[in-house]
mmCIF file of C-alpha atoms and ligand atoms in Angstrom:
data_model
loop_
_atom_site.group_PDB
_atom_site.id
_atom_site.type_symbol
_atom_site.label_atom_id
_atom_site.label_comp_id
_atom_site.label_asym_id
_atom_site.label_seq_id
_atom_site.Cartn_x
_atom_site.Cartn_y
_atom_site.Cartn_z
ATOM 1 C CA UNK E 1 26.882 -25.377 -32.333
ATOM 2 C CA UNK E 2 25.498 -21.699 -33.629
ATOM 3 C CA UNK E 3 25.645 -19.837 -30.698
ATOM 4 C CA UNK E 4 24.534 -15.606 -30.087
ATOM 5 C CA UNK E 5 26.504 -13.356 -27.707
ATOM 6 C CA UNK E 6 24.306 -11.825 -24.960
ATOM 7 C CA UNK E 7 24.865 -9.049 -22.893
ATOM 8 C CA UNK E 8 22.151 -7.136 -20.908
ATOM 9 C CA UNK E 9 21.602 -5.496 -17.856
ATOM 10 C CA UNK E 10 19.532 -7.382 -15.421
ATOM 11 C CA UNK E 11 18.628 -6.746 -11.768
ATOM 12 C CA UNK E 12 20.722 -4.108 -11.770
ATOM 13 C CA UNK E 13 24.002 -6.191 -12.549
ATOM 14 C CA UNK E 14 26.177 -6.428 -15.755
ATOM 15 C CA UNK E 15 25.187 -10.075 -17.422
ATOM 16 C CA UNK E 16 27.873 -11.174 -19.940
ATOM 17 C CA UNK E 17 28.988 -11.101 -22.875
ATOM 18 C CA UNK E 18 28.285 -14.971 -22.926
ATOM 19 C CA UNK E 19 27.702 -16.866 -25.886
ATOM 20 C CA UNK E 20 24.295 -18.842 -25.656
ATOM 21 C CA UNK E 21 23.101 -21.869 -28.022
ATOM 22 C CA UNK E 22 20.877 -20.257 -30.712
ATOM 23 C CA UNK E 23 17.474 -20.540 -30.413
ATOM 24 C CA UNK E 24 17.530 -20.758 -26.258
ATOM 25 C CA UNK E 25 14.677 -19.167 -25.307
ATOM 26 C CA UNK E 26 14.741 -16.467 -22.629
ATOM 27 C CA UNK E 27 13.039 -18.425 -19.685
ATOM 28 C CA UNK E 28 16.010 -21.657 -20.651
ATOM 29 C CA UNK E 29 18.627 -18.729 -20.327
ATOM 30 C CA UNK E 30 17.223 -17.774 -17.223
ATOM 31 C CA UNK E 31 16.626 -21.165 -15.519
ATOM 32 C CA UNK E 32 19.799 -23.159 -17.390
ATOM 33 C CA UNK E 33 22.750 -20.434 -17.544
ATOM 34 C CA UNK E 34 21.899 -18.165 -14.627
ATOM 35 C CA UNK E 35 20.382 -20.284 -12.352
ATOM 36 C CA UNK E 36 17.225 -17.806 -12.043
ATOM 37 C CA UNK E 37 14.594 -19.995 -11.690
ATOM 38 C CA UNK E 38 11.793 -17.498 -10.219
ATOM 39 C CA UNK E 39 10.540 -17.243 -13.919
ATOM 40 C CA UNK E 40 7.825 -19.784 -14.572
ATOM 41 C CA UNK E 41 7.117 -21.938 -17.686
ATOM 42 C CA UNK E 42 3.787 -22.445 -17.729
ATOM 43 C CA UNK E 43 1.838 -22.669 -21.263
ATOM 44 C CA UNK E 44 4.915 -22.659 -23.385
ATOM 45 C CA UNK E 45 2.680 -20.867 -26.108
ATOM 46 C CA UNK E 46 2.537 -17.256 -25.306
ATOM 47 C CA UNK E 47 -0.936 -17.231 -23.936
ATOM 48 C CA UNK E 48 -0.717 -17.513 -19.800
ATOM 49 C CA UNK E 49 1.777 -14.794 -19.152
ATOM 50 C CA UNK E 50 3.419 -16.735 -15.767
ATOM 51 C CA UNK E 51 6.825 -16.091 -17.467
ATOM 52 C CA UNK E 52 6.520 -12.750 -17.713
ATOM 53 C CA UNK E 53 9.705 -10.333 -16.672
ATOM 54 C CA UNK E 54 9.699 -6.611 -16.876
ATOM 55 C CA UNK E 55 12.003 -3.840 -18.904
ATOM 56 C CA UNK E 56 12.830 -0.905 -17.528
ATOM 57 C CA UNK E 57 13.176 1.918 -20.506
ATOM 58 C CA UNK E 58 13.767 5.173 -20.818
ATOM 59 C CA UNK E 59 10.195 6.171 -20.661
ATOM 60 C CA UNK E 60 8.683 3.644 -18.496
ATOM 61 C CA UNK E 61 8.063 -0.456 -18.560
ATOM 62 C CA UNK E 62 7.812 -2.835 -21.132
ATOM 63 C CA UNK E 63 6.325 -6.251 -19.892
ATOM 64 C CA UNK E 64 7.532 -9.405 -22.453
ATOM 65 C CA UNK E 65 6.678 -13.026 -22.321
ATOM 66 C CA UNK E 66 9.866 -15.281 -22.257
ATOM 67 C CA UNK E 67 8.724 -18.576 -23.592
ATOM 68 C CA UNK E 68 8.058 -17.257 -26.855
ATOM 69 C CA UNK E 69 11.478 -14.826 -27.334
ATOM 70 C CA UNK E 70 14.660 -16.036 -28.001
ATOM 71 C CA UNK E 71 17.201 -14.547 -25.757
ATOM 72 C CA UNK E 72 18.884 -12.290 -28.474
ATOM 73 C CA UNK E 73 16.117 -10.714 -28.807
ATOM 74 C CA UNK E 74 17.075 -9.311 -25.036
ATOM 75 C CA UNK E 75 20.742 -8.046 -26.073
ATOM 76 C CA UNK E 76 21.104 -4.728 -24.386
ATOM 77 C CA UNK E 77 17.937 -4.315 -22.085
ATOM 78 C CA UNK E 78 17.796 -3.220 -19.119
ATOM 79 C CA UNK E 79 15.590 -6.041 -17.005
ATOM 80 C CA UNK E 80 14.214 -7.163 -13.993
ATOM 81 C CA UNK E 81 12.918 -10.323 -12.448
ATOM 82 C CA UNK E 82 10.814 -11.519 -9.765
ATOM 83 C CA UNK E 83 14.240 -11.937 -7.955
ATOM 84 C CA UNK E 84 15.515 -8.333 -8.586
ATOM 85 C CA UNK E 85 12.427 -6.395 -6.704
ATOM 86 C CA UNK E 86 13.217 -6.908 -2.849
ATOM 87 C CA UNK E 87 15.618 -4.806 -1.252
ATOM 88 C CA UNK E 88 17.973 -5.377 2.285
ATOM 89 C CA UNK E 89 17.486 -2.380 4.260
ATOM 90 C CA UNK E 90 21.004 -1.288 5.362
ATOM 91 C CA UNK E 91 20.437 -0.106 8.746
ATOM 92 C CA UNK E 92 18.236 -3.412 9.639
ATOM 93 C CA UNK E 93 19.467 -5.489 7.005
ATOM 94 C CA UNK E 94 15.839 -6.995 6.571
ATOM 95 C CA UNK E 95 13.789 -7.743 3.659
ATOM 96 C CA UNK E 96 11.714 -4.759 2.199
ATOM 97 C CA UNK E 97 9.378 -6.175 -0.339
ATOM 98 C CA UNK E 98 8.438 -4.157 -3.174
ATOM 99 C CA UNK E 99 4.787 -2.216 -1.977
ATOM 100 C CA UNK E 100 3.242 -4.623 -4.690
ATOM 101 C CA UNK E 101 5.167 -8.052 -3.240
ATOM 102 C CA UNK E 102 3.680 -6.878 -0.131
ATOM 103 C CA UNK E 103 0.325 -5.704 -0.854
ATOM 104 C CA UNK E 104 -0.067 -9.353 -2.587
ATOM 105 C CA UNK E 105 1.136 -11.256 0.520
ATOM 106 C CA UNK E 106 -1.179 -9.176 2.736
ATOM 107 C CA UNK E 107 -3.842 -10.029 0.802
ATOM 108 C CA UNK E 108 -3.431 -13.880 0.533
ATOM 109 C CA UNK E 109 -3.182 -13.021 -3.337
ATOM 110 C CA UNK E 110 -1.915 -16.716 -4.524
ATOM 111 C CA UNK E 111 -1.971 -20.030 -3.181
ATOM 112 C CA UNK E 112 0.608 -22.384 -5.597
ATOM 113 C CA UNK E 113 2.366 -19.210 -6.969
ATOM 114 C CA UNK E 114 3.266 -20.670 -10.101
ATOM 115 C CA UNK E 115 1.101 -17.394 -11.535
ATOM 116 C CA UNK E 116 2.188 -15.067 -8.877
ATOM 117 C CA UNK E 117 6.003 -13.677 -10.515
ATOM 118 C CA UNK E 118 4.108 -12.495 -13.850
ATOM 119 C CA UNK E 119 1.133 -10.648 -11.684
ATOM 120 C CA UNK E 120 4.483 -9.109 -9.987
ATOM 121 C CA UNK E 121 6.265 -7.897 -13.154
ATOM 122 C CA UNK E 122 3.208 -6.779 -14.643
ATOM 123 C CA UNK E 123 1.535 -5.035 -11.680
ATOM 124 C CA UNK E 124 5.206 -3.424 -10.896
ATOM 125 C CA UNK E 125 4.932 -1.982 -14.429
ATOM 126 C CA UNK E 126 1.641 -0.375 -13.873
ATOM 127 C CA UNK E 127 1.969 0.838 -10.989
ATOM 128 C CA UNK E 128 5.724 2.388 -11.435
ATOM 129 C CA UNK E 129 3.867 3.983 -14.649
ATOM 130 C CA UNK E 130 1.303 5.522 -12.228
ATOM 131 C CA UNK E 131 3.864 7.394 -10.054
ATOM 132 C CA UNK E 132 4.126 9.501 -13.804
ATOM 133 C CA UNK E 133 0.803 9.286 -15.212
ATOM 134 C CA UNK E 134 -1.942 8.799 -11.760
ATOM 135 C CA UNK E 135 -5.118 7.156 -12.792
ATOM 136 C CA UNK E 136 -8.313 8.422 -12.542
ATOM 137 C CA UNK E 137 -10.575 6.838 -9.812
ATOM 138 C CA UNK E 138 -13.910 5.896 -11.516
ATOM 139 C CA UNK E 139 -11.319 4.451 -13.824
ATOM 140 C CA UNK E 140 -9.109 2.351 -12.188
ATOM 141 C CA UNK E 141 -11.094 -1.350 -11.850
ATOM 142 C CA UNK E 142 -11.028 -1.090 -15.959
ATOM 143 C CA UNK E 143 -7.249 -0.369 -15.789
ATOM 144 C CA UNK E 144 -6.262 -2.823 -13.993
ATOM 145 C CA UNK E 145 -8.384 -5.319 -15.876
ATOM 146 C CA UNK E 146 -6.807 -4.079 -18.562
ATOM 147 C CA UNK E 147 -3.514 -4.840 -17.230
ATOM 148 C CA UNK E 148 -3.419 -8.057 -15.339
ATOM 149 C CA UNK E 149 -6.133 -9.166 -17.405
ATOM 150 C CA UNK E 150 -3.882 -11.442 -19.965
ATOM 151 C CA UNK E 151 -2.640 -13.463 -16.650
ATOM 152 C CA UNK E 152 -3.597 -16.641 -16.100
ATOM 153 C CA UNK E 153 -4.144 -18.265 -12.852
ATOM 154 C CA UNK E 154 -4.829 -21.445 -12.713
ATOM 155 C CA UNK E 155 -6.106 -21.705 -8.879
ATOM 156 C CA UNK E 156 -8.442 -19.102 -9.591
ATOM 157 C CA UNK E 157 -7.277 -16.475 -7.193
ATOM 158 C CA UNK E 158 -7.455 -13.302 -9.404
ATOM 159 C CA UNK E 159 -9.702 -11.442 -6.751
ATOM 160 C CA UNK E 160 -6.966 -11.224 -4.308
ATOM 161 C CA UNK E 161 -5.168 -9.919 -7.002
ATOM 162 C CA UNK E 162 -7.169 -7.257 -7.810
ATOM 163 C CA UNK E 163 -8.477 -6.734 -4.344
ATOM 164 C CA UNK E 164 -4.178 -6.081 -3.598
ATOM 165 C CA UNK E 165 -3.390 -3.442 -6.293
ATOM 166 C CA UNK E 166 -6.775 -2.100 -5.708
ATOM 167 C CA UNK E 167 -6.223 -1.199 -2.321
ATOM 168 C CA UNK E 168 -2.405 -0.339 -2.792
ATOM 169 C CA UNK E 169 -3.336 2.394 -5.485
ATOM 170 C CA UNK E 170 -5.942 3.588 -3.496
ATOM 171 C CA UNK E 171 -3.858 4.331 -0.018
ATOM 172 C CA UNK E 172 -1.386 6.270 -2.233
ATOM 173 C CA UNK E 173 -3.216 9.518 -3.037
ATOM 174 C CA UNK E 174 -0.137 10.768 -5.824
ATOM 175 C CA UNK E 175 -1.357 7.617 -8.127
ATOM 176 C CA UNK E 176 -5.020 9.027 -8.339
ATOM 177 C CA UNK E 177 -6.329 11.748 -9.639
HETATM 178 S S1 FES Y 201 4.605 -19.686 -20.165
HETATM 179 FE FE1 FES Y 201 4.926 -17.907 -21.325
HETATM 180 S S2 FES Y 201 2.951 -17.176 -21.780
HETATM 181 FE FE2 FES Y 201 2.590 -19.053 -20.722
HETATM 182 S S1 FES Y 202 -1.765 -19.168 -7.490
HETATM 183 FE FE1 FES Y 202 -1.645 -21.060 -8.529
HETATM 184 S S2 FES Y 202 -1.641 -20.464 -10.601
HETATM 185 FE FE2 FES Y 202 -2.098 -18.657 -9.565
#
């Protein structure tokens, strides 16, 4: 069997080296070798964005669909998935939800969730991106269009969506401008 070596950084821990079948596609090594399974397969084809994860780069966020990218293409990012966003809070030891985890729950944002971890990755993105480069008001319905528009969800519930990060942005006065 032709196998590639894969090493990346992802949630914040070292992953590999580990050789990987070639031709695996990124969601497979997610769900089959590292038991992630948070990543959803939903058109196979590219088109849906549910499996959706997030890069972190030097200058900001890269969003990338994993059904349609093997994982070598991966070797040496730094990544995060829908499992890598909540925190423990050390002096509670609760959960602490990333503000956009938790602006979607308080909203009722999704009902099956198959949709819901690629609205997280990508709405993380934007809005980390906004702590640098704050939208302007009058502007921000288009932006987000612009950014969760791609996402597919199949039970129809992109107002909540919108309605979330809408409302998120707008409490935090340092993302407008
Ligand atoms: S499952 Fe990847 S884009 Fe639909
Ligand atoms: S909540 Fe079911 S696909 Fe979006």
């Amino acid at each position: 069997m032709n196998t590639v070596t894969v090493e990346l950084i992802l949630n914040g821990k070292k992953i590999g080296p580990i050789d990987v079948a070639q031709g695996t596609m990124m969601i497979q090594f997610l769900h089959e070798y590292l038991n992630l399974t948070g990543t959803k397969f939903g058109c196979g084809a590219g088109i849906c964005h549910a499996c959706v994860i997030l890069e972190k780069t030097k200058t900001g966020h890269v969003t990338h669909r994993t059904c349609i990218k093997g994982v070598g293409a991966f070797n040496g990012m730094n990544l995060m998935t829908i499992e890598g966003h909540a925190n423990i809070d050390v002096k509670t030891e609760a959960l602490v939800l990333h503000p956009v985890q938790q602006a979607f729950i308080d909203h009722f944002s999704f009902q099956c969730g198959w949709c819901t971890s690629g609205f997280v990755n990508e709405a993380i993105g934007y809005y980390e991106s906004l702590k640098q480069q704050p939208v302007v008001q009058s502007e921000l319905r288009a932006a987000l269009e612009h950014h969760l528009g791609t996402h597919v969800c199949r039970c129809t519930g992109y107002v909540k969506y919108y309605q979330a990060m809408e409302n998120l942005i707008l409490s935090q006065p340092e993302l407008i401008r």
